[in-house]
Short mmCIF file of C-alpha atoms in Angstrom, two decimals:
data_model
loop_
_atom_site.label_atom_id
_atom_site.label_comp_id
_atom_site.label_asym_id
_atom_site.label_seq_id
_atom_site.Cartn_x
_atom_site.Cartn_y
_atom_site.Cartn_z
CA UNK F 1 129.53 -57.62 91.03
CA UNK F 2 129.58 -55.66 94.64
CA UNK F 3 126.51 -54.71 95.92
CA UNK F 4 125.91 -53.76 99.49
CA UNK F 5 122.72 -53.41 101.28
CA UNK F 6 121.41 -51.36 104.74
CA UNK F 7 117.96 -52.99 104.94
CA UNK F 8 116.85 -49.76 107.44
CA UNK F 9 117.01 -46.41 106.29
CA UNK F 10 115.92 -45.81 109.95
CA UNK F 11 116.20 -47.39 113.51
CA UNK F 12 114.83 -45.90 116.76
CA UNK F 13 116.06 -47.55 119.88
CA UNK F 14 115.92 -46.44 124.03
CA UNK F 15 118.47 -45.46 125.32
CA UNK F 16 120.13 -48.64 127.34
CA UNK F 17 118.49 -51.00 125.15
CA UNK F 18 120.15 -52.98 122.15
CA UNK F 19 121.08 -51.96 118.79
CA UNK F 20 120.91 -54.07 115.78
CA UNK F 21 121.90 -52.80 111.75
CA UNK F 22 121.74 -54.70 109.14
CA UNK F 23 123.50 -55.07 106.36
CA UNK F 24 123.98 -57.58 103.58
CA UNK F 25 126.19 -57.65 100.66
CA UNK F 26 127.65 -59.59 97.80
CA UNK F 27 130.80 -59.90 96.13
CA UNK F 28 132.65 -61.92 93.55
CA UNK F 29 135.77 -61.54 95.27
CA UNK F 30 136.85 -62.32 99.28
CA UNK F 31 136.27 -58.80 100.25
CA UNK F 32 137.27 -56.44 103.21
CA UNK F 33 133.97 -54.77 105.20
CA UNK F 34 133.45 -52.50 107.24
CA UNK F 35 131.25 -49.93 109.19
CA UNK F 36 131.39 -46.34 109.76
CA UNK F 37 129.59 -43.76 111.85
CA UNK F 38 129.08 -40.20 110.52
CA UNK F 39 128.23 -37.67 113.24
CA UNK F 40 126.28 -34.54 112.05
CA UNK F 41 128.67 -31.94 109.87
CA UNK F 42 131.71 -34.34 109.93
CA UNK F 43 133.59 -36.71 108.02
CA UNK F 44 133.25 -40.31 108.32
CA UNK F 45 134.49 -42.42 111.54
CA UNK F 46 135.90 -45.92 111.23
CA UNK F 47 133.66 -48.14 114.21
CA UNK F 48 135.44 -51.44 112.84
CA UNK F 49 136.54 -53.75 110.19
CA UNK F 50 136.40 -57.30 108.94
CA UNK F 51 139.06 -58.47 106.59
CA UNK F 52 138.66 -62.38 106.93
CA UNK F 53 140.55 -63.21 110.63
CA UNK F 54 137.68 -63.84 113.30
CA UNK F 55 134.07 -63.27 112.31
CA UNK F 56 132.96 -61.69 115.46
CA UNK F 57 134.79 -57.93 115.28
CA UNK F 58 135.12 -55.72 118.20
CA UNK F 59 134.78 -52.13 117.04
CA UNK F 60 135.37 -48.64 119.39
CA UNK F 61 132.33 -47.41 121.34
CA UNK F 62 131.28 -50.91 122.36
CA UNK F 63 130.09 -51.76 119.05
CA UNK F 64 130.41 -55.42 117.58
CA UNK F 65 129.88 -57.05 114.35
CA UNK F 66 129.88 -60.36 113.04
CA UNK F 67 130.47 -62.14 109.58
CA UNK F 68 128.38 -64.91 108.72
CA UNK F 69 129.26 -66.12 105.11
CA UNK F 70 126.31 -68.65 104.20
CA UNK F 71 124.04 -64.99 104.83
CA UNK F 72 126.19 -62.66 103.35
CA UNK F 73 125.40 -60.34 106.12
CA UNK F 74 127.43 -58.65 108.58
CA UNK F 75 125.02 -56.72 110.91
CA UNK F 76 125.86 -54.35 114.03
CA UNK F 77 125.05 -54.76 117.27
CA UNK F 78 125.91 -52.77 120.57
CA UNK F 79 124.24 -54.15 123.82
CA UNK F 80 123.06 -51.09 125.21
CA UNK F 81 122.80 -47.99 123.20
CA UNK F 82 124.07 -44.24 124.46
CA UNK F 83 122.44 -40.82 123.60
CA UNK F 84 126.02 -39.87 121.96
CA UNK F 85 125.20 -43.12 119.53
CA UNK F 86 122.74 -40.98 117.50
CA UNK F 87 124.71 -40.76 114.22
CA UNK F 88 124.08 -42.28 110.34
CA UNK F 89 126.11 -45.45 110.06
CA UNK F 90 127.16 -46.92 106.89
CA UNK F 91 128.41 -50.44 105.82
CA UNK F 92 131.17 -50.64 103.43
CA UNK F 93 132.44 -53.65 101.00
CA UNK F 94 135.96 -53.05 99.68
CA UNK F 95 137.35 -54.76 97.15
CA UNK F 96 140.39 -52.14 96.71
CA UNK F 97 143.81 -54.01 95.54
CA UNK F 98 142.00 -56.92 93.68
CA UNK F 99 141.35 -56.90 89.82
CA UNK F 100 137.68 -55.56 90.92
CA UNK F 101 138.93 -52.32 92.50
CA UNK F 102 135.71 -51.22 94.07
CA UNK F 103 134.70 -49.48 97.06
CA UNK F 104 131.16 -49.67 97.88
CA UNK F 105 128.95 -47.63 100.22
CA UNK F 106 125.53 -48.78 101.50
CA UNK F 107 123.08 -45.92 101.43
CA UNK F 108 123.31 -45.73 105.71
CA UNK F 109 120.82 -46.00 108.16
CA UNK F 110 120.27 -43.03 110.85
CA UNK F 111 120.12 -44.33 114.33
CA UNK F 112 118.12 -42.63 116.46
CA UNK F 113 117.97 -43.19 120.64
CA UNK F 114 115.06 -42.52 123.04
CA UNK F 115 115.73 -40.86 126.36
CA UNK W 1 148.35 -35.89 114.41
CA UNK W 2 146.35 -34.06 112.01
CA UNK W 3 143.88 -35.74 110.48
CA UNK W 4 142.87 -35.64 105.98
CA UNK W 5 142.24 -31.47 106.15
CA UNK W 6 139.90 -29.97 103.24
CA UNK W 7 139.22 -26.85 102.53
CA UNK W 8 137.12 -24.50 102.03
CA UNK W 9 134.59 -26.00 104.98
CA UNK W 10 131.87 -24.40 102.68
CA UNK W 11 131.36 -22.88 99.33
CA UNK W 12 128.76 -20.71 97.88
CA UNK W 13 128.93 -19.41 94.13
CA UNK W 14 126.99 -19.15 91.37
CA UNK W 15 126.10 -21.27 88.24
CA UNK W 16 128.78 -21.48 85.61
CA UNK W 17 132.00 -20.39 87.88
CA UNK W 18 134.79 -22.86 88.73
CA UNK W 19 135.09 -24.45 91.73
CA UNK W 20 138.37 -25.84 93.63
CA UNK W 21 138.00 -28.03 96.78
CA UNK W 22 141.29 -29.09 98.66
CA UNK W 23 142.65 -31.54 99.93
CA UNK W 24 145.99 -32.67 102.35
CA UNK W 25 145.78 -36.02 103.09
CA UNK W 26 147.73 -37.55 106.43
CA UNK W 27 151.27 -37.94 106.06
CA UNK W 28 152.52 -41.42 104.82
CA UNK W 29 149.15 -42.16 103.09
CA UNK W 30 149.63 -42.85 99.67
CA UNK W 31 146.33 -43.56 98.47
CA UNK W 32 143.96 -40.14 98.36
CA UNK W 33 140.15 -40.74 97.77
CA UNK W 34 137.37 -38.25 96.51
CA UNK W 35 133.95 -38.76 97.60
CA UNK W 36 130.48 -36.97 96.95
CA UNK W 37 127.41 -37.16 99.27
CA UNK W 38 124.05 -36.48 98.48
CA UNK W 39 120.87 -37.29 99.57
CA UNK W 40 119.29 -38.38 96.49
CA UNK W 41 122.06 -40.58 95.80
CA UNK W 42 124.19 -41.37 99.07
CA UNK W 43 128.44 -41.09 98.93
CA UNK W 44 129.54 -42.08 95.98
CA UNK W 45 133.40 -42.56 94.77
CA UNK W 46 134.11 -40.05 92.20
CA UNK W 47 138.34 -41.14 92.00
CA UNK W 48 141.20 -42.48 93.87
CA UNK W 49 145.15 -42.04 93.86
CA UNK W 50 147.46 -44.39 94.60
CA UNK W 51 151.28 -42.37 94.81
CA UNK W 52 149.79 -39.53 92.68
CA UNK W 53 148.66 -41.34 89.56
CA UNK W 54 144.93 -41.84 89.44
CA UNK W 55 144.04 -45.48 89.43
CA UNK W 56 140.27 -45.27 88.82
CA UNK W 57 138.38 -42.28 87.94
CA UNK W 58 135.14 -44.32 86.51
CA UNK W 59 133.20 -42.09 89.37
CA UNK W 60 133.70 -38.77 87.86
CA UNK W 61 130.62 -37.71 86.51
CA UNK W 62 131.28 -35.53 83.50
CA UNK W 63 134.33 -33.46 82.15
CA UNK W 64 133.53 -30.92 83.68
CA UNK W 65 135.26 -32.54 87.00
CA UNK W 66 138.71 -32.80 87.00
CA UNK W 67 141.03 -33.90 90.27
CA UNK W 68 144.79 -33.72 90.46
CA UNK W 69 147.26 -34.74 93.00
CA UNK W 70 150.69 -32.82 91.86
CA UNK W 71 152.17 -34.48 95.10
CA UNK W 72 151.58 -36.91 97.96
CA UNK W 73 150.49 -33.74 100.08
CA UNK W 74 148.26 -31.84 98.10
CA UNK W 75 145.27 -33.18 95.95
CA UNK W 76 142.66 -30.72 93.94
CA UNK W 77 138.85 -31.48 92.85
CA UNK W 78 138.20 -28.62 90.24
CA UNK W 79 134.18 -28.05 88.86
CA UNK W 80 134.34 -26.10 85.75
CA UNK W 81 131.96 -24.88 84.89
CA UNK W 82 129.77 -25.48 88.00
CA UNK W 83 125.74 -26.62 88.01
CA UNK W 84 123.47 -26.55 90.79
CA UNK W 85 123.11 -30.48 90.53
CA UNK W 86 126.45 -30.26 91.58
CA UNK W 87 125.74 -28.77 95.29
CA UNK W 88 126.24 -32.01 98.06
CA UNK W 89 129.08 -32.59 100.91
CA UNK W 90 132.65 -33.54 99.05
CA UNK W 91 135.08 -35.58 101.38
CA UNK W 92 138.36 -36.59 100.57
CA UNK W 93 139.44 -39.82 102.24
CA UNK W 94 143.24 -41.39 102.63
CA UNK W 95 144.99 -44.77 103.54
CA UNK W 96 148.12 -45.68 103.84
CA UNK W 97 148.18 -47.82 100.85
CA UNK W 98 146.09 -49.47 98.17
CA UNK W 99 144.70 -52.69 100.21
CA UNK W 100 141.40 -53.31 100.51
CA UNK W 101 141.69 -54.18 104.04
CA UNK W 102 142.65 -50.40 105.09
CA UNK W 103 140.26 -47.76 106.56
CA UNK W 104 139.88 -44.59 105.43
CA UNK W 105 140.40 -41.68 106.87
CA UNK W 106 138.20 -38.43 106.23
CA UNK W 107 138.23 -35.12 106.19
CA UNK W 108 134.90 -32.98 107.88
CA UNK W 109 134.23 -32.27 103.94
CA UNK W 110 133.54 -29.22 101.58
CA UNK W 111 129.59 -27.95 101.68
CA UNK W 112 129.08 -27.03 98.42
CA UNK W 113 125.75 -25.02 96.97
CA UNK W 114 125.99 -23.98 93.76
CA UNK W 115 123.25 -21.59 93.41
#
């Protein structure tokens, strides 16, 4: 079964200092992950995706994630967090096309940045 | 390039009338999703398309939701007849095909309050 886990609902960071998400998640199959960011009033925004090439994945905005199998986790990271980062972000766990068929949605976690 | 459009952007009505939410996905995607977000229970997947035919519509709460997608262009989310548990943020969501390894793409979403 897919399961997929934010472990904050909420994260408060300065601005210019790092950001760090977590997010853990299981699945029977090899799935495809990913993270979005959802700005206020709009639609979800692909930031990057893992679908089993390199574990460390370079997203837009400066944002970076890695996959590290033996912790079923695939946190994300920016080095030094922007005002405009301020958003709800959501890891995903797709396992769309295999005899599972599931797209999964973790509940998000709101980032929030310090001036 | 346009981008997944819904429409309306927001919908009020009252208890008991039907409700139609719209959706044009991008051109060349052939899988359409349907979402719901809430804050009780976070986005949830209520059914997906792949070429028209719905592939799994496990997500759809009751029978009082129906979707259709009559062609690759055009997809419908009818409520009939419509509850105020039903009020939260619809999205529709497309790829360009049934992999799990594909991002979606959404639209900025229906607001819907049922009062």
């Amino acid at each position: 079964a897919q399961s997929v886990t934010q472990l904050d609902s909420h994260v408060s960071v300065s601005e210019g200092t790092p950001v760090l998400l977590r997010c853990n998640y299981s699945s029977s199959y090899s799935p495809s992950l990913f993270w979005y960011v959802q700005h206020p009033n709009k639609g979800l925004q692909l930031l990057l995706k893992y679908t089993s090439a390199a574990t460390l994945v370079k997203g837009i905005n400066g944002f970076e994630a890695e996959f590290k199998k033996s912790e079923t986790s695939f946190h994300l990271t920016k080095p030094s967090a922007h005002m405009s980062d301020a958003a709800e972000y959501f890891c995903v766990v797709s396992d769309l096309g295999s005899s599972a068929s599931k797209i999964i949605f973790g509940s998000g976690t709101r980032l929030s940045i310090r001036p | 390039d346009a981008g997944v459009i819904q429409s309306p952007r927001h919908e009020v009505t009252e208890m008991g009338q039907e409700v139609t939410l719209r959706c044009k996905p991008i051109s060349g995607h052939n899988s359409l999703f349907w979402y719901r977000q809430t804050m009780m229970r976070g986005l949830e997947l209520l059914i997906y398309f792949n070429n028209n035919v719905p592939i799994d519509d496990s997500g759809m709460p009751e029978d009082r939701f129906s979707a259709k997608m009559p062609n690759a262009s055009f997809s419908t989310l009818k409520i009939q007849p419509s509850e105020p548990r039903d009020s939260a943020v619809y999205f529709c969501a497309s790829t360009p095909g049934r992999n799990s390894n594909q991002p979606q793409h959404f639209g900025d979403g229906t607001r819907l309050s049922i009062l």
